Amino acid sequence: MEREAIGIGATIEEAQQAACRQLGMETHEVEFEVLQMPEKKKFGLFGGAPAKVRAYISITPASAAADYLREILEKMGAQGVQINIEEVEGGAVLNLSGDNIGFIIGHRGETLDALQYLTGLVANHVDNSYYRITINTGNYREKREKTLESLARKMAIKAVKTGRNSSLEPMNPYERRIIHTTVQKVNGAISWSEGEDMGRHVVIGPDPKVKQSFRPRREGGRPRNNNFRSRSQSQDGTKGEAAAGAGTQPRPEIKKNAAAYEKIVPGIPAQPKPVQEKKPVKDESPVSPLYGKIEPKKGE
């Protein structure tokens, strides 16, 4: 795509300057084509013609984006910003440099992303084809990428350990792609996008296809203490052989204390003898009568 302008003047130089003013460019930034050489009048009365020059510039998506961005920055109050165009595969990177341009980044890069979106629309309109534009300043994109990679790795490991999903803040497609790529490198974790438009965000969770090693928690959020339960059962003596044996056999220190007490208070045994249970007297008769047999006396 080209932009052109026709300049007319008494000389070639004047025609070139007139054409450049129409384009808003300097003479060293455009190319010229002489359409008509100037002719002098004969005898100062007849004939003669001015010079006619065609000035044109080749417009690429990157240059169109840079021109548009420069105009916006000037209206935002950023004067003297240098824009360096770096051609990359499928697009270009516009690196900004200058004094006091930190406000261009905005909160978490929101202002920079908005400028990048609008500039990309201008670039795509040049050839009516997709042309990726990236705006960077002060290596902000590289720093942001490292921050997102660290966040994604941390949340992925947390999802594998706890078995719970975590939702991140809304991000643009480029930043969501960084999150997805990083999560894929963590075994047992997956990620997907949810939401619409500006609220679209990434969710990181455990992979259901991979066996997880996390322990489920109770409703209170604290893991179950099996040792405490075992101690309780041992005290009750309801479960476990150890609990049953602990109730019948005295501990060594108890025996020692009992022996010492017996020396101080004589006559009192340290340990009372166990009471023997009385065995019931067996009745040899199968059925005991209610009353004994009454024998009549002789002579009655």
CSV table of C-alpha atoms in Angstrom, one decimal:
chain,number,residue,atom,x,y,z
A,1,MET,CA,0.0,0.0,0.0
A,2,GLU,CA,1.3,3.5,-0.8
A,3,ARG,CA,0.5,7.1,0.1
A,4,GLU,CA,1.2,9.7,-2.5
A,5,ALA,CA,0.8,13.4,-3.2
A,6,ILE,CA,1.3,15.6,-6.2
A,7,GLY,CA,3.4,18.8,-5.7
A,8,ILE,CA,3.6,21.7,-8.1
A,9,GLY,CA,6.2,24.5,-8.0
A,10,ALA,CA,8.3,26.8,-10.1
A,11,THR,CA,11.2,24.4,-9.6
A,12,ILE,CA,11.7,20.7,-8.8
A,13,GLU,CA,12.7,21.6,-5.2
A,14,GLU,CA,9.6,23.7,-4.6
A,15,ALA,CA,7.4,20.9,-6.1
A,16,GLN,CA,8.9,18.3,-3.8
A,17,GLN,CA,8.4,20.4,-0.7
A,18,ALA,CA,4.8,21.0,-1.6
A,19,ALA,CA,4.2,17.3,-2.0
A,20,CYS,CA,5.9,16.5,1.4
A,21,ARG,CA,3.7,19.1,3.2
A,22,GLN,CA,0.6,17.2,1.9
A,23,LEU,CA,2.0,13.9,3.3
A,24,GLY,CA,3.2,15.4,6.5
A,25,MET,CA,6.6,13.9,5.9
A,26,GLU,CA,10.2,15.2,5.5
A,27,THR,CA,11.9,15.1,2.1
A,28,HIS,CA,14.3,12.3,3.2
A,29,GLU,CA,11.4,10.1,4.3
A,30,VAL,CA,9.7,9.8,0.9
A,31,GLU,CA,10.5,9.0,-2.7
A,32,PHE,CA,9.8,11.2,-5.7
A,33,GLU,CA,8.9,10.9,-9.3
A,34,VAL,CA,9.2,13.9,-11.6
A,35,LEU,CA,6.1,14.1,-13.8
A,36,GLN,CA,6.8,17.4,-15.6
A,37,MET,CA,9.9,19.5,-15.9
A,38,PRO,CA,9.5,23.2,-15.5
A,39,GLU,CA,9.5,25.3,-18.8
A,40,LYS,CA,10.3,28.9,-19.1
A,41,LYS,CA,8.1,31.3,-21.0
A,42,LYS,CA,9.3,32.3,-24.5
A,43,PHE,CA,10.2,35.9,-24.7
A,44,GLY,CA,8.7,36.2,-21.2
A,45,LEU,CA,5.2,36.2,-22.6
A,46,PHE,CA,4.2,32.9,-24.1
A,47,GLY,CA,4.3,29.2,-23.0
A,48,GLY,CA,6.0,28.0,-19.9
A,49,ALA,CA,4.9,25.3,-17.3
A,50,PRO,CA,5.6,24.7,-13.7
A,51,ALA,CA,7.3,21.6,-12.3
A,52,LYS,CA,5.1,18.7,-11.2
A,53,VAL,CA,6.4,16.0,-8.8
A,54,ARG,CA,4.8,12.9,-7.4
A,55,ALA,CA,5.9,12.0,-3.8
A,56,TYR,CA,5.0,8.6,-2.4
A,57,ILE,CA,5.8,6.4,0.5
A,58,SER,CA,5.3,2.6,0.9
A,59,ILE,CA,3.0,1.9,3.8
A,60,THR,CA,3.6,-1.4,5.6
A,61,PRO,CA,1.5,-2.7,8.5
A,62,ALA,CA,4.4,-1.9,10.9
A,63,SER,CA,4.9,1.6,9.7
A,64,ALA,CA,1.2,2.3,9.7
A,65,ALA,CA,1.0,1.0,13.3
A,66,ALA,CA,4.0,3.1,14.3
A,67,ASP,CA,2.5,6.3,12.8
A,68,TYR,CA,-0.8,5.7,14.5
A,69,LEU,CA,0.9,5.0,17.9
A,70,ARG,CA,3.1,8.1,17.6
A,71,GLU,CA,0.0,10.3,17.1
A,72,ILE,CA,-1.8,8.8,20.1
A,73,LEU,CA,1.2,9.2,22.4
A,74,GLU,CA,1.6,12.8,21.5
A,75,LYS,CA,-2.1,13.5,22.3
A,76,MET,CA,-1.5,11.6,25.7
A,77,GLY,CA,1.3,14.0,26.5
A,78,ALA,CA,4.2,11.7,25.8
A,79,GLN,CA,6.6,13.9,23.8
A,80,GLY,CA,9.8,12.7,22.1
A,81,VAL,CA,9.0,9.0,22.3
A,82,GLN,CA,11.2,6.9,20.1
A,83,ILE,CA,9.6,4.0,18.3
A,84,ASN,CA,11.9,1.3,17.1
A,85,ILE,CA,10.3,-1.2,14.7
A,86,GLU,CA,11.5,-4.8,15.0
A,87,GLU,CA,10.2,-7.1,12.3
A,88,VAL,CA,9.4,-10.7,13.4
A,89,GLU,CA,7.7,-13.6,11.8
A,90,GLY,CA,4.0,-12.8,11.2
A,91,GLY,CA,4.2,-9.3,12.7
A,92,ALA,CA,6.4,-6.7,14.4
A,93,VAL,CA,7.4,-5.5,17.8
A,94,LEU,CA,7.3,-1.7,18.6
A,95,ASN,CA,9.8,-0.9,21.3
A,96,LEU,CA,9.2,2.4,23.0
A,97,SER,CA,11.9,4.5,24.7
A,98,GLY,CA,11.9,7.9,26.2
A,99,ASP,CA,11.6,9.8,29.5
A,100,ASN,CA,8.6,9.6,31.9
A,101,ILE,CA,6.7,7.0,29.8
A,102,GLY,CA,5.9,4.7,32.7
A,103,PHE,CA,2.3,5.7,32.7
A,104,ILE,CA,1.9,4.1,29.3
A,105,ILE,CA,2.1,0.7,31.0
A,106,GLY,CA,-0.8,1.3,33.3
A,107,HIS,CA,-2.1,-1.1,36.0
A,108,ARG,CA,-0.8,-4.6,35.2
A,109,GLY,CA,-0.2,-3.5,31.7
A,110,GLU,CA,-3.8,-2.6,30.9
A,111,THR,CA,-3.0,0.7,29.2
A,112,LEU,CA,-0.2,-0.9,27.1
A,113,ASP,CA,-2.6,-3.7,26.1
A,114,ALA,CA,-5.2,-1.3,25.0
A,115,LEU,CA,-2.7,0.6,22.8
A,116,GLN,CA,-1.5,-2.7,21.4
A,117,TYR,CA,-5.1,-3.7,20.5
A,118,LEU,CA,-5.9,-0.5,18.7
A,119,THR,CA,-2.5,-0.4,16.9
A,120,GLY,CA,-3.1,-4.0,15.8
A,121,LEU,CA,-6.4,-3.0,14.2
A,122,VAL,CA,-4.6,-0.3,12.2
A,123,ALA,CA,-1.9,-2.7,11.0
A,124,ASN,CA,-4.5,-5.3,9.9
A,125,HIS,CA,-6.4,-2.8,7.9
A,126,VAL,CA,-3.4,-2.0,5.7
A,127,ASP,CA,-3.4,-5.3,3.8
A,128,ASN,CA,-6.7,-6.7,5.2
A,129,SER,CA,-4.7,-9.6,6.7
A,130,TYR,CA,-3.6,-10.6,10.2
A,131,TYR,CA,-0.5,-8.9,11.3
A,132,ARG,CA,0.5,-9.3,15.0
A,133,ILE,CA,1.7,-6.1,16.7
A,134,THR,CA,3.4,-6.2,20.1
A,135,ILE,CA,4.2,-3.0,22.0
A,136,ASN,CA,6.9,-3.2,24.6
A,137,THR,CA,8.7,-0.6,26.8
A,138,GLY,CA,11.4,-1.1,29.4
A,139,ASN,CA,11.3,-4.9,28.9
A,140,TYR,CA,7.9,-5.0,30.6
A,141,ARG,CA,6.7,-8.0,28.5
A,142,GLU,CA,9.7,-10.1,29.5
A,143,LYS,CA,9.2,-9.3,33.2
A,144,ARG,CA,5.5,-10.0,33.0
A,145,GLU,CA,6.0,-13.3,31.3
A,146,LYS,CA,8.4,-14.5,34.1
A,147,THR,CA,5.8,-13.4,36.7
A,148,LEU,CA,3.0,-15.3,35.0
A,149,GLU,CA,5.2,-18.5,34.6
A,150,SER,CA,6.0,-18.4,38.3
A,151,LEU,CA,2.4,-17.9,39.3
A,152,ALA,CA,1.2,-20.7,37.0
A,153,ARG,CA,3.8,-23.2,38.3
A,154,LYS,CA,2.9,-22.3,41.9
A,155,MET,CA,-0.9,-22.7,41.5
A,156,ALA,CA,-0.4,-26.0,39.5
A,157,ILE,CA,1.6,-27.5,42.3
A,158,LYS,CA,-1.0,-26.4,44.8
A,159,ALA,CA,-3.8,-28.0,42.8
A,160,VAL,CA,-1.9,-31.3,42.7
A,161,LYS,CA,-1.3,-31.3,46.4
A,162,THR,CA,-4.8,-30.2,47.6
A,163,GLY,CA,-7.0,-31.5,44.8
A,164,ARG,CA,-8.8,-28.1,44.4
A,165,ASN,CA,-9.2,-25.7,41.6
A,166,SER,CA,-7.9,-22.2,41.6
A,167,SER,CA,-9.2,-19.3,39.4
A,168,LEU,CA,-6.8,-16.6,38.3
A,169,GLU,CA,-7.6,-13.0,37.4
A,170,PRO,CA,-8.9,-12.1,33.9
A,171,MET,CA,-6.1,-11.9,31.3
A,172,ASN,CA,-5.7,-11.2,27.6
A,173,PRO,CA,-5.2,-14.2,25.2
A,174,TYR,CA,-1.5,-13.7,25.1
A,175,GLU,CA,-1.1,-14.0,28.9
A,176,ARG,CA,-3.6,-16.9,29.1
A,177,ARG,CA,-1.5,-18.8,26.6
A,178,ILE,CA,1.6,-18.3,28.9
A,179,ILE,CA,-0.4,-19.8,31.8
A,180,HIS,CA,-1.6,-22.8,29.8
A,181,THR,CA,1.9,-23.5,28.4
A,182,THR,CA,3.5,-23.5,31.9
A,183,VAL,CA,0.8,-25.7,33.5
A,184,GLN,CA,1.3,-28.3,30.8
A,185,LYS,CA,4.8,-28.8,32.2
A,186,VAL,CA,3.5,-29.8,35.7
A,187,ASN,CA,2.6,-33.4,36.0
A,188,GLY,CA,-0.9,-34.0,37.3
A,189,ALA,CA,-2.3,-30.5,36.6
A,190,ILE,CA,-4.5,-29.1,33.9
A,191,SER,CA,-5.8,-25.6,33.0
A,192,TRP,CA,-8.8,-24.3,31.0
A,193,SER,CA,-10.4,-20.9,30.3
A,194,GLU,CA,-13.8,-19.7,31.6
A,195,GLY,CA,-15.8,-16.5,31.3
A,196,GLU,CA,-16.6,-14.2,28.4
A,197,ASP,CA,-15.0,-11.2,26.9
A,198,MET,CA,-13.1,-9.0,29.5
A,199,GLY,CA,-13.9,-11.5,32.3
A,200,ARG,CA,-12.3,-14.5,30.6
A,201,HIS,CA,-9.8,-16.1,33.0
A,202,VAL,CA,-7.8,-19.3,33.6
A,203,VAL,CA,-8.7,-22.1,36.0
A,204,ILE,CA,-6.0,-24.5,37.2
A,205,GLY,CA,-6.9,-27.8,38.8
A,206,PRO,CA,-5.8,-31.4,39.2
A,207,ASP,CA,-5.9,-33.8,36.2
A,208,PRO,CA,-8.6,-36.4,36.8
A,209,LYS,CA,-6.8,-38.8,34.6
A,210,VAL,CA,-3.7,-38.9,36.9
A,211,LYS,CA,-3.9,-40.6,40.3
A,212,GLN,CA,-3.4,-37.9,42.9
A,213,SER,CA,-1.4,-38.3,46.2
A,214,PHE,CA,-3.2,-35.7,48.3
A,215,ARG,CA,-5.0,-36.8,51.5
A,216,PRO,CA,-8.7,-35.8,51.8
A,217,ARG,CA,-9.5,-33.5,54.7
A,218,ARG,CA,-12.5,-33.4,57.0
A,219,GLU,CA,-15.1,-30.7,57.0
A,220,GLY,CA,-13.2,-28.8,59.7
A,221,GLY,CA,-10.2,-28.6,57.4
A,222,ARG,CA,-7.8,-30.4,59.8
A,223,PRO,CA,-6.4,-33.9,59.0
A,224,ARG,CA,-7.6,-36.7,61.2
A,225,ASN,CA,-5.2,-37.6,64.1
A,226,ASN,CA,-5.2,-41.4,64.2
A,227,ASN,CA,-2.8,-41.4,67.1
A,228,PHE,CA,-5.3,-39.6,69.3
A,229,ARG,CA,-7.9,-42.2,68.5
A,230,SER,CA,-5.7,-45.1,69.3
A,231,ARG,CA,-4.9,-43.6,72.7
A,232,SER,CA,-8.6,-43.2,73.4
A,233,GLN,CA,-9.3,-46.7,72.5
A,234,SER,CA,-6.4,-48.0,74.6
A,235,GLN,CA,-7.8,-46.1,77.7
A,236,ASP,CA,-11.2,-47.6,77.2
A,237,GLY,CA,-9.8,-51.1,76.7
A,238,THR,CA,-12.4,-51.8,74.0
A,239,LYS,CA,-10.1,-52.4,71.1
A,240,GLY,CA,-6.6,-53.7,70.6
A,241,GLU,CA,-4.5,-56.3,72.4
A,242,ALA,CA,-2.3,-53.6,73.9
A,243,ALA,CA,-5.2,-52.0,75.6
A,244,ALA,CA,-6.4,-55.2,77.1
A,245,GLY,CA,-3.0,-56.2,78.4
A,246,ALA,CA,-2.4,-52.7,79.9
A,247,GLY,CA,-5.4,-53.0,82.2
A,248,THR,CA,-4.3,-56.3,83.9
A,249,GLN,CA,-0.6,-56.0,84.3
A,250,PRO,CA,0.7,-53.3,86.7
A,251,ARG,CA,3.5,-51.1,85.5
A,252,PRO,CA,7.0,-51.5,87.1
A,253,GLU,CA,7.0,-48.1,88.8
A,254,ILE,CA,3.7,-49.0,90.5
A,255,LYS,CA,5.2,-52.1,92.0
A,256,LYS,CA,8.2,-50.2,93.2
A,257,ASN,CA,6.1,-47.5,95.0
A,258,ALA,CA,3.8,-50.2,96.6
A,259,ALA,CA,6.8,-52.0,98.0
A,260,ALA,CA,8.1,-48.8,99.5
A,261,TYR,CA,4.8,-48.0,101.1
A,262,GLU,CA,4.6,-51.4,102.7
A,263,LYS,CA,7.9,-50.7,104.5
A,264,ILE,CA,6.6,-47.5,105.9
A,265,VAL,CA,3.2,-48.8,107.1
A,266,PRO,CA,3.7,-52.4,108.3
A,267,GLY,CA,0.9,-54.8,108.3
A,268,ILE,CA,-0.7,-53.4,105.2
A,269,PRO,CA,0.2,-55.4,102.1
A,270,ALA,CA,1.4,-53.5,99.1
A,271,GLN,CA,-1.1,-55.3,97.0
A,272,PRO,CA,-4.2,-56.9,98.4
A,273,LYS,CA,-4.6,-60.6,97.6
A,274,PRO,CA,-7.2,-61.2,95.0
A,275,VAL,CA,-10.5,-62.3,96.4
A,276,GLN,CA,-11.4,-65.8,95.3
A,277,GLU,CA,-14.8,-66.2,94.0
A,278,LYS,CA,-17.0,-68.8,95.9
A,279,LYS,CA,-18.0,-71.7,93.8
A,280,PRO,CA,-21.6,-72.6,94.1
A,281,VAL,CA,-22.5,-75.9,95.8
A,282,LYS,CA,-23.6,-78.4,93.3
A,283,ASP,CA,-26.9,-80.0,94.0
A,284,GLU,CA,-26.8,-83.6,93.1
A,285,SER,CA,-30.5,-84.0,93.0
A,286,PRO,CA,-31.9,-83.0,89.7
A,287,VAL,CA,-35.0,-81.3,91.2
A,288,SER,CA,-35.1,-79.9,94.8
A,289,PRO,CA,-38.6,-80.3,96.4
A,290,LEU,CA,-40.2,-77.3,97.8
A,291,TYR,CA,-40.7,-79.0,101.3
A,292,GLY,CA,-38.7,-81.8,102.8
A,293,LYS,CA,-40.1,-85.2,103.4
A,294,ILE,CA,-42.0,-85.5,106.7
A,295,GLU,CA,-41.6,-88.8,108.4
A,296,PRO,CA,-44.5,-89.7,110.8
A,297,LYS,CA,-43.4,-90.6,114.4
A,298,LYS,CA,-44.0,-93.9,115.7
A,299,GLY,CA,-47.1,-94.2,118.0
A,300,GLU,CA,-48.9,-91.4,116.2
